[in-house]
Amino acid sequence: MENLTATNLYSFYGKSPVLQGVSFDLKPGEFLSVLGRNGVGKTTLLKSIMGLTDRCEGDLKFGETDLLKCSTPQRSLKGIAYIPQGREIIPRFTVRENILMGTFARPDGKRDIPDYLFDMFPILREFISRRGGDLSGGQQQQLAIARALAMDPKILILDEPTEGIQPNIVKQIEDAIIQLNRERGLGVILVEQNVPFARAASDRFLVLDKGRVVLNGTSAELTDSVVEEHLTF
């Protein structure tokens, strides 16, 4: 099992560095929450891991693999799954077709939908033939998670997965993320504004401000005073 390690990572849009000297280490099966106010570089960090910014400098490795030399599809084939804000499902594809898309990032070539996805999100079995665009926002988020899991990843990266989701589905999504981490050993990197969830789910956290890591620690160290200083608006 490989660590995902960033060392002195800079990430650019055009000539402007949005991330500046970011370092972190995600051990196999660990849960890391990335916190901070709006506009401090959280989403850019996730995109940098996937190779979706204009340019990165520094070191970013997954085991012995230098990710900065890999394309976005190659990073997916290494076992890194990314669920962006907005979910980006394909509205005209059915639920089945959307999930099957995830299997094309499996290095073993299997095209089967894992049964546990429907145990985790029963509504997807019920709506298997519906078009993705006909689902509610919360159901689309469940679909996006299922699509990512269909690639059998080692690390799941999520950008505010409960944002704009109806409250009755938020708990299902939060429980599913924790279950994936604790029962299936899936590494998780989560950007989330819901501090109580981040505190309950995470092994460790880091706080970004102006593109830099200003604080990191264990979930027990994510105290109310830390939240007040770094996360309140």
Short mmCIF file of N, CA and C in Angstrom, two decimals, residues 67-212:
data_model
loop_
_atom_site.label_atom_id
_atom_site.label_comp_id
_atom_site.label_asym_id
_atom_site.label_seq_id
_atom_site.Cartn_x
_atom_site.Cartn_y
_atom_site.Cartn_z
N LEU A 67 3.56 11.60 -9.47
CA LEU A 67 2.29 11.97 -10.08
C LEU A 67 2.41 13.19 -10.99
N LEU A 68 3.38 14.05 -10.73
CA LEU A 68 3.52 15.24 -11.57
C LEU A 68 3.94 14.89 -12.99
N LYS A 69 4.38 13.65 -13.19
CA LYS A 69 4.73 13.20 -14.54
C LYS A 69 3.60 12.38 -15.17
N CYS A 70 2.48 12.27 -14.46
CA CYS A 70 1.35 11.47 -14.93
C CYS A 70 0.21 12.37 -15.41
N SER A 71 -0.49 11.92 -16.45
CA SER A 71 -1.70 12.61 -16.88
C SER A 71 -2.83 12.33 -15.90
N THR A 72 -3.93 13.07 -16.03
CA THR A 72 -5.09 12.83 -15.17
C THR A 72 -5.61 11.39 -15.31
N PRO A 73 -5.80 10.86 -16.54
CA PRO A 73 -6.24 9.46 -16.64
C PRO A 73 -5.26 8.47 -16.00
N GLN A 74 -3.97 8.74 -16.13
CA GLN A 74 -2.98 7.85 -15.51
C GLN A 74 -3.10 7.88 -13.98
N ARG A 75 -3.39 9.03 -13.42
CA ARG A 75 -3.57 9.13 -11.97
C ARG A 75 -4.79 8.33 -11.53
N SER A 76 -5.85 8.39 -12.34
CA SER A 76 -7.04 7.58 -12.03
C SER A 76 -6.71 6.09 -12.07
N LEU A 77 -5.95 5.67 -13.07
CA LEU A 77 -5.59 4.27 -13.18
C LEU A 77 -4.70 3.80 -12.03
N LYS A 78 -4.02 4.73 -11.38
CA LYS A 78 -3.23 4.40 -10.20
C LYS A 78 -4.12 4.15 -8.98
N GLY A 79 -5.40 4.55 -9.07
CA GLY A 79 -6.32 4.28 -7.97
C GLY A 79 -6.78 5.50 -7.21
N ILE A 80 -6.72 6.69 -7.85
CA ILE A 80 -7.17 7.92 -7.20
C ILE A 80 -8.46 8.37 -7.86
N ALA A 81 -9.54 8.41 -7.11
CA ALA A 81 -10.86 8.80 -7.62
C ALA A 81 -11.23 10.17 -7.09
N TYR A 82 -11.81 11.00 -7.94
CA TYR A 82 -12.11 12.40 -7.61
C TYR A 82 -13.56 12.71 -7.90
N ILE A 83 -14.25 13.25 -6.88
CA ILE A 83 -15.63 13.70 -7.06
C ILE A 83 -15.65 15.21 -6.85
N PRO A 84 -15.76 15.99 -7.93
CA PRO A 84 -15.68 17.44 -7.82
C PRO A 84 -16.97 18.05 -7.30
N GLN A 85 -16.89 19.33 -6.96
CA GLN A 85 -18.12 20.08 -6.72
C GLN A 85 -18.95 20.04 -7.99
N GLY A 86 -20.27 19.92 -7.84
CA GLY A 86 -21.13 19.86 -9.01
C GLY A 86 -21.34 18.47 -9.55
N ARG A 87 -20.53 17.49 -9.04
CA ARG A 87 -20.73 16.06 -9.28
C ARG A 87 -20.38 15.64 -10.71
N GLU A 88 -20.80 16.42 -11.72
CA GLU A 88 -20.44 16.18 -13.11
C GLU A 88 -20.85 14.80 -13.62
N ILE A 89 -22.02 14.35 -13.20
CA ILE A 89 -22.59 13.17 -13.84
C ILE A 89 -23.04 13.55 -15.25
N ILE A 90 -23.32 12.56 -16.08
CA ILE A 90 -23.80 12.83 -17.44
C ILE A 90 -25.32 12.72 -17.43
N PRO A 91 -26.03 13.85 -17.60
CA PRO A 91 -27.49 13.85 -17.40
C PRO A 91 -28.24 12.90 -18.31
N ARG A 92 -27.78 12.72 -19.55
CA ARG A 92 -28.51 11.89 -20.52
C ARG A 92 -28.23 10.40 -20.35
N PHE A 93 -27.18 10.07 -19.62
CA PHE A 93 -26.88 8.66 -19.36
C PHE A 93 -27.75 8.16 -18.22
N THR A 94 -28.10 6.88 -18.26
CA THR A 94 -28.84 6.28 -17.16
C THR A 94 -27.92 6.13 -15.95
N VAL A 95 -28.54 5.80 -14.83
CA VAL A 95 -27.77 5.53 -13.62
C VAL A 95 -26.76 4.41 -13.89
N ARG A 96 -27.21 3.35 -14.54
CA ARG A 96 -26.31 2.23 -14.86
C ARG A 96 -25.14 2.70 -15.72
N GLU A 97 -25.44 3.48 -16.75
CA GLU A 97 -24.38 3.93 -17.66
C GLU A 97 -23.39 4.86 -16.97
N ASN A 98 -23.90 5.72 -16.09
CA ASN A 98 -23.00 6.60 -15.34
C ASN A 98 -22.05 5.79 -14.45
N ILE A 99 -22.59 4.78 -13.76
CA ILE A 99 -21.73 3.98 -12.89
C ILE A 99 -20.72 3.19 -13.71
N LEU A 100 -21.16 2.63 -14.82
CA LEU A 100 -20.25 1.84 -15.66
C LEU A 100 -19.09 2.68 -16.18
N MET A 101 -19.31 3.98 -16.34
CA MET A 101 -18.22 4.85 -16.77
C MET A 101 -17.02 4.74 -15.82
N GLY A 102 -17.31 4.61 -14.52
CA GLY A 102 -16.22 4.51 -13.55
C GLY A 102 -15.37 3.28 -13.75
N THR A 103 -15.95 2.20 -14.28
CA THR A 103 -15.18 0.96 -14.43
C THR A 103 -14.08 1.10 -15.47
N PHE A 104 -14.16 2.08 -16.34
CA PHE A 104 -13.14 2.23 -17.39
C PHE A 104 -11.82 2.74 -16.82
N ALA A 105 -11.81 3.14 -15.56
CA ALA A 105 -10.55 3.51 -14.90
C ALA A 105 -9.99 2.36 -14.08
N ARG A 106 -10.55 1.16 -14.23
CA ARG A 106 -10.03 -0.02 -13.52
C ARG A 106 -8.87 -0.61 -14.33
N PRO A 107 -7.72 -0.77 -13.72
CA PRO A 107 -6.60 -1.36 -14.47
C PRO A 107 -6.78 -2.83 -14.79
N ASP A 108 -7.72 -3.52 -14.08
CA ASP A 108 -7.91 -4.95 -14.34
C ASP A 108 -8.90 -5.22 -15.47
N GLY A 109 -9.52 -4.14 -16.01
CA GLY A 109 -10.40 -4.29 -17.15
C GLY A 109 -11.80 -4.79 -16.83
N LYS A 110 -12.13 -5.03 -15.56
CA LYS A 110 -13.46 -5.50 -15.20
C LYS A 110 -14.50 -4.41 -15.43
N ARG A 111 -15.68 -4.80 -15.89
CA ARG A 111 -16.75 -3.85 -16.19
C ARG A 111 -18.01 -4.17 -15.38
N ASP A 112 -17.85 -4.82 -14.24
CA ASP A 112 -19.00 -5.17 -13.39
C ASP A 112 -19.23 -4.08 -12.35
N ILE A 113 -20.51 -3.84 -12.04
CA ILE A 113 -20.86 -2.90 -10.97
C ILE A 113 -20.83 -3.65 -9.64
N PRO A 114 -20.01 -3.23 -8.68
CA PRO A 114 -19.96 -3.94 -7.39
C PRO A 114 -21.31 -3.89 -6.68
N ASP A 115 -21.75 -5.04 -6.16
CA ASP A 115 -23.05 -5.12 -5.51
C ASP A 115 -23.15 -4.21 -4.30
N TYR A 116 -22.03 -4.01 -3.58
CA TYR A 116 -22.12 -3.23 -2.35
C TYR A 116 -22.54 -1.78 -2.60
N LEU A 117 -22.37 -1.28 -3.82
CA LEU A 117 -22.80 0.08 -4.12
C LEU A 117 -24.31 0.23 -3.95
N PHE A 118 -25.05 -0.81 -4.33
CA PHE A 118 -26.51 -0.76 -4.21
C PHE A 118 -26.97 -1.02 -2.77
N ASP A 119 -26.15 -1.73 -2.00
CA ASP A 119 -26.45 -1.87 -0.58
C ASP A 119 -26.24 -0.54 0.13
N MET A 120 -25.24 0.20 -0.30
CA MET A 120 -24.93 1.49 0.31
C MET A 120 -25.94 2.56 -0.11
N PHE A 121 -26.33 2.53 -1.39
CA PHE A 121 -27.27 3.52 -1.94
C PHE A 121 -28.41 2.79 -2.65
N PRO A 122 -29.39 2.27 -1.89
CA PRO A 122 -30.46 1.46 -2.50
C PRO A 122 -31.25 2.20 -3.58
N ILE A 123 -31.33 3.53 -3.47
CA ILE A 123 -32.12 4.28 -4.45
C ILE A 123 -31.53 4.12 -5.85
N LEU A 124 -30.24 3.87 -5.95
CA LEU A 124 -29.62 3.72 -7.27
C LEU A 124 -30.06 2.42 -7.94
N ARG A 125 -30.29 1.37 -7.15
CA ARG A 125 -30.84 0.14 -7.73
C ARG A 125 -32.26 0.38 -8.22
N GLU A 126 -33.04 1.11 -7.41
CA GLU A 126 -34.43 1.39 -7.79
C GLU A 126 -34.50 2.23 -9.06
N PHE A 127 -33.55 3.16 -9.22
CA PHE A 127 -33.57 4.08 -10.35
C PHE A 127 -32.53 3.73 -11.41
N ILE A 128 -32.13 2.45 -11.48
CA ILE A 128 -31.01 2.04 -12.31
C ILE A 128 -31.19 2.43 -13.79
N SER A 129 -32.44 2.50 -14.26
CA SER A 129 -32.68 2.80 -15.67
C SER A 129 -33.09 4.25 -15.91
N ARG A 130 -33.15 5.04 -14.84
CA ARG A 130 -33.48 6.47 -15.01
C ARG A 130 -32.26 7.24 -15.48
N ARG A 131 -32.53 8.33 -16.19
CA ARG A 131 -31.43 9.19 -16.60
C ARG A 131 -30.90 9.97 -15.39
N GLY A 132 -29.60 10.17 -15.37
CA GLY A 132 -28.98 10.85 -14.24
C GLY A 132 -29.53 12.24 -14.01
N GLY A 133 -29.90 12.91 -15.09
CA GLY A 133 -30.42 14.27 -14.97
C GLY A 133 -31.79 14.34 -14.32
N ASP A 134 -32.48 13.19 -14.19
CA ASP A 134 -33.80 13.17 -13.57
C ASP A 134 -33.74 12.93 -12.06
N LEU A 135 -32.53 12.72 -11.52
CA LEU A 135 -32.39 12.48 -10.10
C LEU A 135 -32.30 13.81 -9.35
N SER A 136 -32.61 13.77 -8.05
CA SER A 136 -32.44 14.95 -7.20
C SER A 136 -30.95 15.19 -6.98
N GLY A 137 -30.63 16.34 -6.41
CA GLY A 137 -29.23 16.67 -6.15
C GLY A 137 -28.55 15.65 -5.25
N GLY A 138 -29.24 15.23 -4.20
CA GLY A 138 -28.68 14.25 -3.30
C GLY A 138 -28.49 12.89 -3.96
N GLN A 139 -29.45 12.50 -4.78
CA GLN A 139 -29.33 11.23 -5.50
C GLN A 139 -28.20 11.29 -6.52
N GLN A 140 -28.00 12.45 -7.15
CA GLN A 140 -26.89 12.61 -8.08
C GLN A 140 -25.55 12.51 -7.35
N GLN A 141 -25.49 13.01 -6.13
CA GLN A 141 -24.25 12.89 -5.36
C GLN A 141 -23.98 11.43 -5.03
N GLN A 142 -25.01 10.69 -4.66
CA GLN A 142 -24.84 9.26 -4.42
C GLN A 142 -24.36 8.57 -5.69
N LEU A 143 -24.91 8.97 -6.83
CA LEU A 143 -24.49 8.40 -8.12
C LEU A 143 -23.03 8.73 -8.42
N ALA A 144 -22.64 9.96 -8.13
CA ALA A 144 -21.25 10.35 -8.38
C ALA A 144 -20.28 9.54 -7.51
N ILE A 145 -20.67 9.29 -6.26
CA ILE A 145 -19.82 8.47 -5.38
C ILE A 145 -19.76 7.04 -5.90
N ALA A 146 -20.91 6.51 -6.31
CA ALA A 146 -20.94 5.14 -6.83
C ALA A 146 -20.09 5.02 -8.09
N ARG A 147 -20.15 6.00 -8.95
CA ARG A 147 -19.34 5.98 -10.18
C ARG A 147 -17.85 5.95 -9.83
N ALA A 148 -17.46 6.77 -8.86
CA ALA A 148 -16.05 6.79 -8.43
C ALA A 148 -15.64 5.45 -7.83
N LEU A 149 -16.52 4.85 -7.04
CA LEU A 149 -16.19 3.58 -6.38
C LEU A 149 -16.12 2.43 -7.37
N ALA A 150 -16.85 2.56 -8.49
CA ALA A 150 -16.84 1.50 -9.50
C ALA A 150 -15.45 1.29 -10.11
N MET A 151 -14.58 2.27 -9.96
CA MET A 151 -13.21 2.11 -10.47
C MET A 151 -12.30 1.39 -9.47
N ASP A 152 -12.86 0.98 -8.33
CA ASP A 152 -12.11 0.26 -7.28
C ASP A 152 -10.89 1.05 -6.84
N PRO A 153 -11.10 2.28 -6.35
CA PRO A 153 -9.96 3.15 -6.03
C PRO A 153 -9.30 2.78 -4.72
N LYS A 154 -8.10 3.34 -4.52
CA LYS A 154 -7.40 3.24 -3.26
C LYS A 154 -7.62 4.50 -2.42
N ILE A 155 -7.86 5.62 -3.12
CA ILE A 155 -8.09 6.90 -2.45
C ILE A 155 -9.31 7.55 -3.09
N LEU A 156 -10.19 8.08 -2.24
CA LEU A 156 -11.37 8.81 -2.70
C LEU A 156 -11.23 10.27 -2.29
N ILE A 157 -11.31 11.18 -3.26
CA ILE A 157 -11.16 12.61 -3.02
C ILE A 157 -12.52 13.26 -3.27
N LEU A 158 -13.03 13.97 -2.27
CA LEU A 158 -14.38 14.56 -2.37
C LEU A 158 -14.33 16.04 -2.04
N ASP A 159 -14.97 16.84 -2.90
CA ASP A 159 -15.02 18.28 -2.71
C ASP A 159 -16.42 18.70 -2.28
N GLU A 160 -16.58 18.93 -0.98
CA GLU A 160 -17.85 19.36 -0.38
C GLU A 160 -19.03 18.51 -0.85
N PRO A 161 -19.00 17.21 -0.53
CA PRO A 161 -20.02 16.30 -1.05
C PRO A 161 -21.42 16.53 -0.51
N THR A 162 -21.57 17.26 0.60
CA THR A 162 -22.92 17.49 1.14
C THR A 162 -23.43 18.89 0.85
N GLU A 163 -22.68 19.68 0.08
CA GLU A 163 -23.11 21.05 -0.21
C GLU A 163 -24.38 21.04 -1.07
N GLY A 164 -25.40 21.75 -0.62
CA GLY A 164 -26.64 21.88 -1.38
C GLY A 164 -27.49 20.63 -1.43
N ILE A 165 -27.21 19.67 -0.54
CA ILE A 165 -27.95 18.41 -0.54
C ILE A 165 -29.07 18.47 0.49
N GLN A 166 -30.21 17.88 0.14
CA GLN A 166 -31.34 17.88 1.07
C GLN A 166 -30.94 17.14 2.36
N PRO A 167 -31.37 17.66 3.52
CA PRO A 167 -30.90 17.15 4.82
C PRO A 167 -31.10 15.66 5.02
N ASN A 168 -32.17 15.09 4.47
CA ASN A 168 -32.42 13.67 4.72
C ASN A 168 -31.40 12.77 4.01
N ILE A 169 -30.68 13.31 3.03
CA ILE A 169 -29.68 12.51 2.31
C ILE A 169 -28.28 12.81 2.82
N VAL A 170 -28.07 13.97 3.44
CA VAL A 170 -26.74 14.33 3.94
C VAL A 170 -26.20 13.25 4.88
N LYS A 171 -27.03 12.79 5.81
CA LYS A 171 -26.58 11.78 6.78
C LYS A 171 -26.20 10.47 6.07
N GLN A 172 -26.97 10.09 5.04
CA GLN A 172 -26.64 8.88 4.30
C GLN A 172 -25.27 8.99 3.65
N ILE A 173 -24.99 10.16 3.06
CA ILE A 173 -23.71 10.37 2.38
C ILE A 173 -22.57 10.38 3.39
N GLU A 174 -22.77 11.08 4.50
CA GLU A 174 -21.73 11.11 5.53
C GLU A 174 -21.45 9.71 6.07
N ASP A 175 -22.50 8.95 6.35
CA ASP A 175 -22.32 7.58 6.87
C ASP A 175 -21.60 6.70 5.85
N ALA A 176 -21.93 6.89 4.58
CA ALA A 176 -21.30 6.08 3.53
C ALA A 176 -19.81 6.37 3.44
N ILE A 177 -19.43 7.65 3.53
CA ILE A 177 -18.02 8.02 3.46
C ILE A 177 -17.23 7.41 4.62
N ILE A 178 -17.82 7.49 5.82
CA ILE A 178 -17.16 6.89 7.00
C ILE A 178 -17.06 5.38 6.84
N GLN A 179 -18.11 4.74 6.36
CA GLN A 179 -18.11 3.29 6.17
C GLN A 179 -17.03 2.88 5.17
N LEU A 180 -16.91 3.62 4.08
CA LEU A 180 -15.90 3.30 3.07
C LEU A 180 -14.49 3.35 3.66
N ASN A 181 -14.28 4.33 4.52
CA ASN A 181 -12.97 4.50 5.13
C ASN A 181 -12.71 3.41 6.19
N ARG A 182 -13.66 3.21 7.07
CA ARG A 182 -13.39 2.36 8.24
C ARG A 182 -13.61 0.88 7.97
N GLU A 183 -14.55 0.56 7.09
CA GLU A 183 -14.83 -0.85 6.84
C GLU A 183 -14.13 -1.38 5.59
N ARG A 184 -13.92 -0.52 4.61
CA ARG A 184 -13.30 -0.97 3.36
C ARG A 184 -11.86 -0.49 3.22
N GLY A 185 -11.39 0.30 4.20
CA GLY A 185 -9.99 0.73 4.20
C GLY A 185 -9.63 1.72 3.12
N LEU A 186 -10.62 2.45 2.62
CA LEU A 186 -10.38 3.41 1.54
C LEU A 186 -9.81 4.70 2.11
N GLY A 187 -8.69 5.15 1.58
CA GLY A 187 -8.16 6.46 1.95
C GLY A 187 -9.10 7.56 1.47
N VAL A 188 -9.26 8.60 2.28
CA VAL A 188 -10.19 9.68 1.94
C VAL A 188 -9.51 11.03 2.14
N ILE A 189 -9.66 11.90 1.15
CA ILE A 189 -9.32 13.32 1.32
C ILE A 189 -10.61 14.09 1.08
N LEU A 190 -11.03 14.84 2.09
CA LEU A 190 -12.33 15.49 2.08
C LEU A 190 -12.19 16.99 2.28
N VAL A 191 -12.76 17.77 1.35
CA VAL A 191 -12.97 19.19 1.59
C VAL A 191 -14.40 19.35 2.07
N GLU A 192 -14.59 19.98 3.23
CA GLU A 192 -15.92 20.03 3.84
C GLU A 192 -16.05 21.24 4.74
N GLN A 193 -17.20 21.92 4.67
CA GLN A 193 -17.47 23.05 5.56
C GLN A 193 -18.11 22.60 6.88
N ASN A 194 -18.62 21.37 6.89
CA ASN A 194 -19.30 20.84 8.07
C ASN A 194 -18.24 20.35 9.07
N VAL A 195 -17.84 21.23 9.98
CA VAL A 195 -16.76 20.90 10.91
C VAL A 195 -17.11 19.72 11.82
N PRO A 196 -18.31 19.61 12.37
CA PRO A 196 -18.61 18.43 13.20
C PRO A 196 -18.42 17.11 12.46
N PHE A 197 -18.80 17.08 11.19
CA PHE A 197 -18.60 15.85 10.41
C PHE A 197 -17.11 15.60 10.20
N ALA A 198 -16.36 16.64 9.84
CA ALA A 198 -14.92 16.49 9.64
C ALA A 198 -14.24 16.00 10.92
N ARG A 199 -14.67 16.54 12.04
CA ARG A 199 -14.08 16.14 13.33
C ARG A 199 -14.39 14.68 13.65
N ALA A 200 -15.63 14.27 13.37
CA ALA A 200 -16.04 12.90 13.70
C ALA A 200 -15.41 11.87 12.76
N ALA A 201 -15.22 12.26 11.49
CA ALA A 201 -14.80 11.29 10.49
C ALA A 201 -13.29 11.19 10.31
N SER A 202 -12.57 12.28 10.58
CA SER A 202 -11.16 12.37 10.18
C SER A 202 -10.20 11.72 11.17
N ASP A 203 -9.11 11.22 10.62
CA ASP A 203 -7.94 10.91 11.45
C ASP A 203 -7.13 12.18 11.67
N ARG A 204 -6.96 12.95 10.60
CA ARG A 204 -6.17 14.18 10.68
C ARG A 204 -6.82 15.26 9.83
N PHE A 205 -6.38 16.49 10.05
CA PHE A 205 -6.91 17.61 9.27
C PHE A 205 -5.77 18.56 8.95
N LEU A 206 -5.98 19.37 7.92
CA LEU A 206 -5.12 20.51 7.68
C LEU A 206 -5.99 21.70 7.31
N VAL A 207 -5.51 22.89 7.69
CA VAL A 207 -6.21 24.14 7.41
C VAL A 207 -5.38 24.95 6.42
N LEU A 208 -6.03 25.38 5.36
CA LEU A 208 -5.38 26.23 4.37
C LEU A 208 -5.80 27.68 4.57
N ASP A 209 -4.88 28.58 4.31
CA ASP A 209 -5.18 30.01 4.26
C ASP A 209 -4.23 30.65 3.25
N LYS A 210 -4.80 31.31 2.27
CA LYS A 210 -4.03 31.98 1.21
C LYS A 210 -3.05 31.01 0.54
N GLY A 211 -3.52 29.78 0.33
CA GLY A 211 -2.74 28.80 -0.41
C GLY A 211 -1.67 28.09 0.38
N ARG A 212 -1.60 28.33 1.68
CA ARG A 212 -0.59 27.70 2.52
C ARG A 212 -1.25 26.91 3.64
#
